[in-house]
Amino acid sequence: MTSPSPPPNAHPYLRAANTGVRHHTRALTPSDAASSPAADRQHLDVLHAHLAALLHLLDRLAESTRPPHPAAGRHLATAHTRLWQATSDVHNAFHMLPADTAADAETSACRPDRLPEGPPVLTICQRHLAAGHVVRRKTTPSDLRPHTTACVR
């Protein structure tokens, strides 16, 4: 049983984002798995931005769905928590990869006191801290696995 396809103008931005992710996945999947390029910081930064945007979307959907359909809202809230965990792991992987330059290596550790004026490499940390703030306001600690927002560099 398949679900009916949405009208062509339904959720155009989300459809475009899905198309972009599918295209990027196909581009990174060569016929020879041994020649597959390894992830780099730029890819993980863009992926983290996409996951953070999905986190925001899922949060809004859960909030609007919960009053009329509590069970569906709970499932969306659970998906939100799991997506946060994936976003957190992508952030941690970003900091595990080697920096491109010596300057990036010196400034890539998360330092909240330097985030607003920090170098561009800290954009992922700013986004992650902002997403973490929203997640922690709406999620109980028992729902989240043990996690800190400090980078593991």
Coordinates of N, CA and C in Angstrom, one line a residue:
M1 N 0.8 -1.2 0.0 CA 0.0 0.0 0.0 C 0.9 1.2 0.0
T2 N 0.7 2.1 -0.9 CA 1.5 3.3 -1.0 C 0.6 4.5 -0.6
S3 N 1.3 5.5 -0.1 CA 0.6 6.7 0.3 C 0.4 7.6 -1.0
P4 N -0.7 8.4 -1.0 CA -0.9 9.2 -2.2 C 0.2 10.2 -2.3
S5 N 0.6 10.5 -3.6 CA 1.7 11.5 -3.8 C 1.1 12.9 -3.5
P6 N 1.9 13.7 -2.9 CA 1.5 15.1 -2.5 C 1.3 15.9 -3.8
P7 N 0.5 16.9 -3.8 CA 0.4 17.8 -4.9 C 1.7 18.4 -5.3
P8 N 1.9 18.8 -6.5 CA 3.3 19.3 -6.9 C 3.7 20.5 -6.2
N9 N 2.9 21.3 -5.7 CA 3.3 22.5 -5.0 C 3.3 22.4 -3.5
A10 N 3.1 21.2 -2.9 CA 3.2 21.0 -1.5 C 4.6 20.9 -1.0
H11 N 5.0 21.7 0.0 CA 6.3 21.7 0.6 C 7.4 21.8 -0.4
P12 N 7.5 22.8 -1.3 CA 8.5 22.8 -2.3 C 9.9 22.9 -1.8
Y13 N 10.1 23.6 -0.6 CA 11.5 23.8 -0.1 C 12.0 22.5 0.5
L14 N 11.1 21.7 1.1 CA 11.5 20.4 1.7 C 11.8 19.4 0.5
R15 N 11.0 19.5 -0.5 CA 11.2 18.6 -1.7 C 12.6 19.0 -2.3
A16 N 12.9 20.2 -2.4 CA 14.1 20.7 -3.0 C 15.3 20.2 -2.1
A17 N 15.2 20.3 -0.8 CA 16.3 19.9 0.1 C 16.5 18.4 -0.1
N18 N 15.4 17.6 -0.2 CA 15.5 16.2 -0.4 C 16.2 15.8 -1.7
T19 N 15.9 16.6 -2.7 CA 16.5 16.4 -4.0 C 18.0 16.7 -3.9
G20 N 18.3 17.7 -3.2 CA 19.8 18.1 -3.1 C 20.5 17.0 -2.3
V21 N 19.9 16.5 -1.2 CA 20.6 15.4 -0.5 C 20.8 14.2 -1.3
R22 N 19.7 13.8 -2.1 CA 19.8 12.6 -2.9 C 20.9 12.8 -4.0
H23 N 21.0 14.0 -4.6 CA 22.0 14.3 -5.6 C 23.4 14.2 -5.0
H24 N 23.6 14.8 -3.9 CA 24.9 14.8 -3.2 C 25.3 13.3 -2.8
T25 N 24.3 12.5 -2.4 CA 24.6 11.1 -2.0 C 25.0 10.4 -3.3
R26 N 24.3 10.6 -4.4 CA 24.7 9.9 -5.6 C 26.1 10.3 -6.1
A27 N 26.4 11.6 -5.9 CA 27.7 12.1 -6.4 C 28.8 11.6 -5.5
L28 N 28.6 11.3 -4.3 CA 29.6 10.7 -3.4 C 29.7 9.2 -3.5
T29 N 28.9 8.6 -4.3 CA 28.9 7.1 -4.3 C 29.4 6.7 -5.7
P30 N 30.8 6.6 -5.7 CA 31.4 6.1 -7.0 C 31.1 4.6 -7.1
S31 N 31.4 4.1 -8.3 CA 31.2 2.6 -8.6 C 32.2 1.8 -7.8
D32 N 33.3 2.3 -7.5 CA 34.3 1.6 -6.7 C 34.3 2.2 -5.3
A33 N 33.9 1.4 -4.4 CA 33.8 1.8 -3.0 C 35.1 2.2 -2.4
A34 N 36.2 1.6 -2.8 CA 37.5 2.0 -2.3 C 38.0 3.4 -2.6
S35 N 37.4 3.9 -3.7 CA 37.8 5.3 -4.1 C 36.8 6.3 -3.6
S36 N 35.9 5.9 -2.7 CA 35.0 6.8 -2.2 C 35.7 7.9 -1.3
P37 N 35.4 9.2 -1.5 CA 36.1 10.2 -0.8 C 35.6 10.2 0.7
A38 N 36.6 10.5 1.6 CA 36.3 10.5 3.0 C 35.6 11.8 3.3
A39 N 34.9 11.9 4.4 CA 34.2 13.1 4.8 C 35.2 14.1 5.2
D40 N 35.0 15.4 4.9 CA 35.8 16.4 5.3 C 35.0 17.4 6.1
R41 N 35.6 18.4 6.7 CA 34.9 19.3 7.6 C 33.9 20.1 6.9
Q42 N 34.1 20.5 5.6 CA 33.1 21.3 4.9 C 31.8 20.5 4.7
H43 N 32.0 19.2 4.3 CA 30.8 18.3 4.1 C 30.0 18.2 5.5
L44 N 30.7 18.0 6.5 CA 30.1 17.8 7.8 C 29.4 19.1 8.3
D45 N 30.0 20.2 8.0 CA 29.4 21.5 8.4 C 28.1 21.7 7.7
V46 N 28.1 21.4 6.4 CA 26.9 21.6 5.6 C 25.8 20.5 6.0
L47 N 26.2 19.3 6.3 CA 25.3 18.3 6.8 C 24.7 18.7 8.1
H48 N 25.6 19.2 9.0 CA 25.1 19.7 10.3 C 24.1 20.8 10.2
A49 N 24.3 21.7 9.2 CA 23.3 22.8 9.0 C 22.0 22.2 8.5
H50 N 22.1 21.2 7.7 CA 20.8 20.6 7.2 C 20.1 19.9 8.3
L51 N 20.8 19.1 9.1 CA 20.2 18.4 10.3 C 19.6 19.4 11.3
A52 N 20.3 20.6 11.5 CA 19.8 21.6 12.4 C 18.5 22.2 11.9
A53 N 18.4 22.4 10.6 CA 17.2 22.9 10.0 C 16.1 21.9 10.1
L54 N 16.4 20.6 9.9 CA 15.4 19.6 10.0 C 14.9 19.5 11.5
L55 N 15.8 19.7 12.4 CA 15.5 19.7 13.8 C 14.5 20.8 14.1
H56 N 14.7 22.0 13.6 CA 13.8 23.1 13.8 C 12.4 22.7 13.2
L57 N 12.4 22.2 11.9 CA 11.2 21.8 11.3 C 10.4 20.8 12.1
L58 N 11.1 19.7 12.5 CA 10.5 18.7 13.3 C 9.9 19.2 14.6
D59 N 10.6 20.1 15.2 CA 10.1 20.7 16.5 C 8.8 21.4 16.2
R60 N 8.7 22.2 15.2 CA 7.5 22.9 14.9 C 6.4 22.0 14.5
L61 N 6.7 20.9 13.7 CA 5.6 20.0 13.4 C 5.1 19.3 14.6
A62 N 6.0 18.9 15.5 CA 5.6 18.2 16.8 C 4.7 19.1 17.6
E63 N 5.1 20.4 17.7 CA 4.3 21.3 18.5 C 2.9 21.6 17.9
S64 N 2.8 21.6 16.6 CA 1.5 21.9 16.0 C 0.6 20.6 15.9
T65 N 1.3 19.4 15.9 CA 0.5 18.2 15.8 C 0.1 17.7 17.2
R66 N 0.8 18.0 18.2 CA 0.5 17.4 19.5 C -0.9 17.7 20.1
P67 N -1.4 19.0 20.0 CA -2.8 19.2 20.6 C -3.9 18.4 19.9
P68 N -4.0 18.4 18.5 CA -5.1 17.6 18.0 C -4.8 16.1 17.9
H69 N -3.5 15.7 17.9 CA -3.2 14.3 17.7 C -2.0 13.9 18.7
P70 N -2.3 13.7 20.0 CA -1.2 13.5 20.9 C -0.3 12.4 20.6
A71 N -0.8 11.3 20.2 CA 0.1 10.1 19.9 C 1.1 10.4 18.8
A72 N 0.6 11.0 17.7 CA 1.5 11.4 16.6 C 2.5 12.5 17.1
G73 N 2.0 13.4 17.9 CA 3.0 14.4 18.4 C 4.1 13.8 19.2
R74 N 3.7 12.7 20.0 CA 4.8 12.1 20.8 C 5.8 11.4 19.9
H75 N 5.3 10.8 18.8 CA 6.2 10.1 17.9 C 7.2 11.2 17.2
L76 N 6.6 12.3 16.9 CA 7.4 13.4 16.3 C 8.4 13.9 17.3
A77 N 8.0 14.0 18.6 CA 9.0 14.4 19.6 C 10.1 13.4 19.8
T78 N 9.8 12.1 19.7 CA 10.8 11.1 19.8 C 11.8 11.2 18.6
A79 N 11.2 11.4 17.4 CA 12.0 11.6 16.2 C 12.9 12.8 16.4
H80 N 12.4 13.9 17.0 CA 13.2 15.1 17.2 C 14.4 14.8 18.1
T81 N 14.2 14.0 19.2 CA 15.3 13.6 20.1 C 16.3 12.8 19.3
R82 N 15.9 11.9 18.5 CA 16.8 11.0 17.8 C 17.6 11.8 16.8
L83 N 16.9 12.8 16.1 CA 17.6 13.7 15.2 C 18.6 14.5 15.9
W84 N 18.3 15.0 17.1 CA 19.3 15.7 17.9 C 20.5 14.9 18.1
Q85 N 20.3 13.6 18.5 CA 21.5 12.8 18.7 C 22.3 12.6 17.5
A86 N 21.7 12.5 16.3 CA 22.5 12.4 15.1 C 23.2 13.7 14.8
T87 N 22.5 14.8 15.0 CA 23.2 16.2 14.8 C 24.4 16.3 15.8
S88 N 24.2 15.8 17.0 CA 25.3 15.9 17.9 C 26.5 15.1 17.5
D89 N 26.2 13.9 17.0 CA 27.3 13.0 16.5 C 28.0 13.6 15.3
V90 N 27.3 14.2 14.4 CA 27.9 14.9 13.3 C 28.8 16.0 13.8
H91 N 28.4 16.8 14.7 CA 29.2 17.9 15.3 C 30.5 17.3 15.9
N92 N 30.4 16.2 16.7 CA 31.5 15.6 17.3 C 32.5 15.1 16.2
A93 N 31.9 14.5 15.1 CA 32.8 14.0 14.0 C 33.5 15.1 13.3
F94 N 32.9 16.3 13.2 CA 33.5 17.4 12.6 C 34.8 17.8 13.4
H95 N 34.8 17.7 14.7 CA 35.9 18.1 15.5 C 37.0 16.9 15.6
M96 N 36.6 15.7 15.2 CA 37.6 14.6 15.1 C 38.4 14.6 13.9
L97 N 37.9 15.3 12.8 CA 38.6 15.4 11.6 C 39.8 16.4 11.7
P98 N 40.9 16.1 10.9 CA 42.0 17.1 11.0 C 41.6 18.4 10.4
A99 N 42.1 19.5 10.9 CA 41.9 20.8 10.4 C 42.6 21.0 9.1
D100 N 42.1 21.9 8.3 CA 42.7 22.2 7.0 C 44.1 22.9 7.1
T101 N 44.1 23.9 8.1 CA 45.3 24.7 8.2 C 45.7 24.7 9.7
A102 N 46.9 25.2 10.0 CA 47.3 25.3 11.4 C 46.4 26.3 12.1
A103 N 46.0 27.4 11.5 CA 45.1 28.4 12.1 C 43.8 27.8 12.5
D104 N 43.2 26.9 11.6 CA 42.0 26.3 12.0 C 42.2 25.3 13.1
A105 N 43.3 24.6 13.2 CA 43.6 23.7 14.3 C 43.6 24.4 15.6
E106 N 44.2 25.6 15.6 CA 44.3 26.4 16.9 C 42.9 26.9 17.3
T107 N 42.0 27.2 16.4 CA 40.8 27.8 16.8 C 39.6 26.9 16.7
S108 N 39.8 25.6 16.4 CA 38.6 24.8 16.2 C 37.9 24.2 17.4
A109 N 38.6 24.4 18.6 CA 37.9 23.9 19.8 C 36.7 24.8 20.2
C110 N 35.7 24.3 20.7 CA 34.5 25.1 21.1 C 34.9 25.9 22.3
R111 N 34.8 27.2 22.1 CA 35.0 28.1 23.3 C 33.9 29.1 23.3
P112 N 32.9 28.9 24.1 CA 31.7 29.7 24.1 C 32.0 31.2 24.2
D113 N 33.1 31.6 25.0 CA 33.4 33.0 25.1 C 33.8 33.6 23.8
R114 N 34.2 32.8 22.8 CA 34.7 33.4 21.6 C 33.7 33.1 20.4
L115 N 32.6 32.5 20.7 CA 31.7 32.1 19.6 C 31.2 33.3 18.8
P116 N 30.7 34.3 19.4 CA 30.1 35.4 18.5 C 31.1 36.0 17.6
E117 N 32.3 36.2 18.0 CA 33.3 36.9 17.1 C 34.3 35.9 16.5
G118 N 34.1 34.6 16.8 CA 35.1 33.6 16.4 C 35.2 33.4 14.9
P119 N 36.2 32.6 14.5 CA 36.5 32.4 13.1 C 35.4 31.5 12.5
P120 N 35.3 31.5 11.2 CA 34.2 30.8 10.5 C 34.1 29.3 10.9
V121 N 35.2 28.7 11.3 CA 35.1 27.3 11.6 C 34.2 27.0 12.8
L122 N 34.0 28.1 13.6 CA 33.1 27.9 14.8 C 31.6 28.1 14.5
T123 N 31.3 28.3 13.3 CA 29.9 28.4 12.9 C 29.1 27.2 13.3
I124 N 29.7 26.0 13.1 CA 29.1 24.8 13.4 C 28.8 24.7 14.9
C125 N 29.7 25.2 15.7 CA 29.6 25.2 17.2 C 28.5 26.2 17.6
Q126 N 28.4 27.3 17.0 CA 27.3 28.3 17.3 C 26.0 27.6 17.0
R127 N 25.9 27.0 15.8 CA 24.6 26.4 15.4 C 24.3 25.2 16.4
H128 N 25.3 24.5 16.8 CA 25.0 23.3 17.7 C 24.6 23.8 19.1
L129 N 25.2 24.8 19.6 CA 24.9 25.3 20.9 C 23.4 25.9 20.9
A130 N 23.1 26.6 19.8 CA 21.7 27.1 19.7 C 20.7 26.0 19.6
A131 N 21.0 25.0 18.8 CA 20.1 23.8 18.7 C 20.0 23.1 20.0
G132 N 21.1 22.9 20.7 CA 21.1 22.2 22.0 C 20.3 22.9 23.0
H133 N 20.3 24.3 23.0 CA 19.5 25.1 23.9 C 18.0 24.8 23.8
V134 N 17.6 24.7 22.5 CA 16.2 24.4 22.2 C 15.8 23.0 22.6
V135 N 16.7 22.1 22.3 CA 16.4 20.7 22.6 C 16.3 20.5 24.2
R136 N 17.2 21.1 24.9 CA 17.2 20.9 26.3 C 16.0 21.6 27.0
R137 N 15.5 22.6 26.4 CA 14.3 23.2 27.0 C 13.1 22.3 26.8
K138 N 13.0 21.5 25.8 CA 11.9 20.7 25.5 C 12.0 19.2 25.7
T139 N 13.2 18.8 26.2 CA 13.5 17.3 26.3 C 14.0 17.1 27.7
T140 N 13.5 16.0 28.3 CA 14.0 15.7 29.7 C 15.4 15.1 29.6
P141 N 16.2 15.2 30.6 CA 17.6 14.6 30.5 C 17.5 13.1 30.3
S142 N 16.5 12.4 30.9 CA 16.5 11.0 30.7 C 16.2 10.6 29.3
D143 N 15.6 11.5 28.5 CA 15.4 11.2 27.0 C 16.6 11.2 26.2
L144 N 17.6 12.0 26.7 CA 18.9 12.2 26.0 C 19.9 11.2 26.5
R145 N 20.7 10.7 25.7 CA 21.9 10.0 26.2 C 22.8 10.9 26.8
P146 N 23.7 10.5 27.6 CA 24.7 11.4 28.3 C 25.4 12.2 27.2
H147 N 25.4 13.5 27.2 CA 25.9 14.4 26.2 C 26.3 15.7 26.8
T148 N 27.4 16.2 26.3 CA 27.8 17.6 26.7 C 27.9 18.4 25.4
T149 N 27.7 19.7 25.5 CA 27.9 20.5 24.4 C 29.3 20.9 24.1
A150 N 30.2 20.6 25.0 CA 31.6 20.9 24.8 C 32.2 20.0 23.7
C151 N 33.0 20.5 22.9 CA 33.6 19.7 21.8 C 34.6 18.7 22.4
V152 N 34.8 17.6 21.8 CA 35.7 16.6 22.2 C 36.9 16.7 21.4
R153 N 37.6 17.7 21.5 CA 38.8 17.9 20.6 C 40.0 17.4 21.4

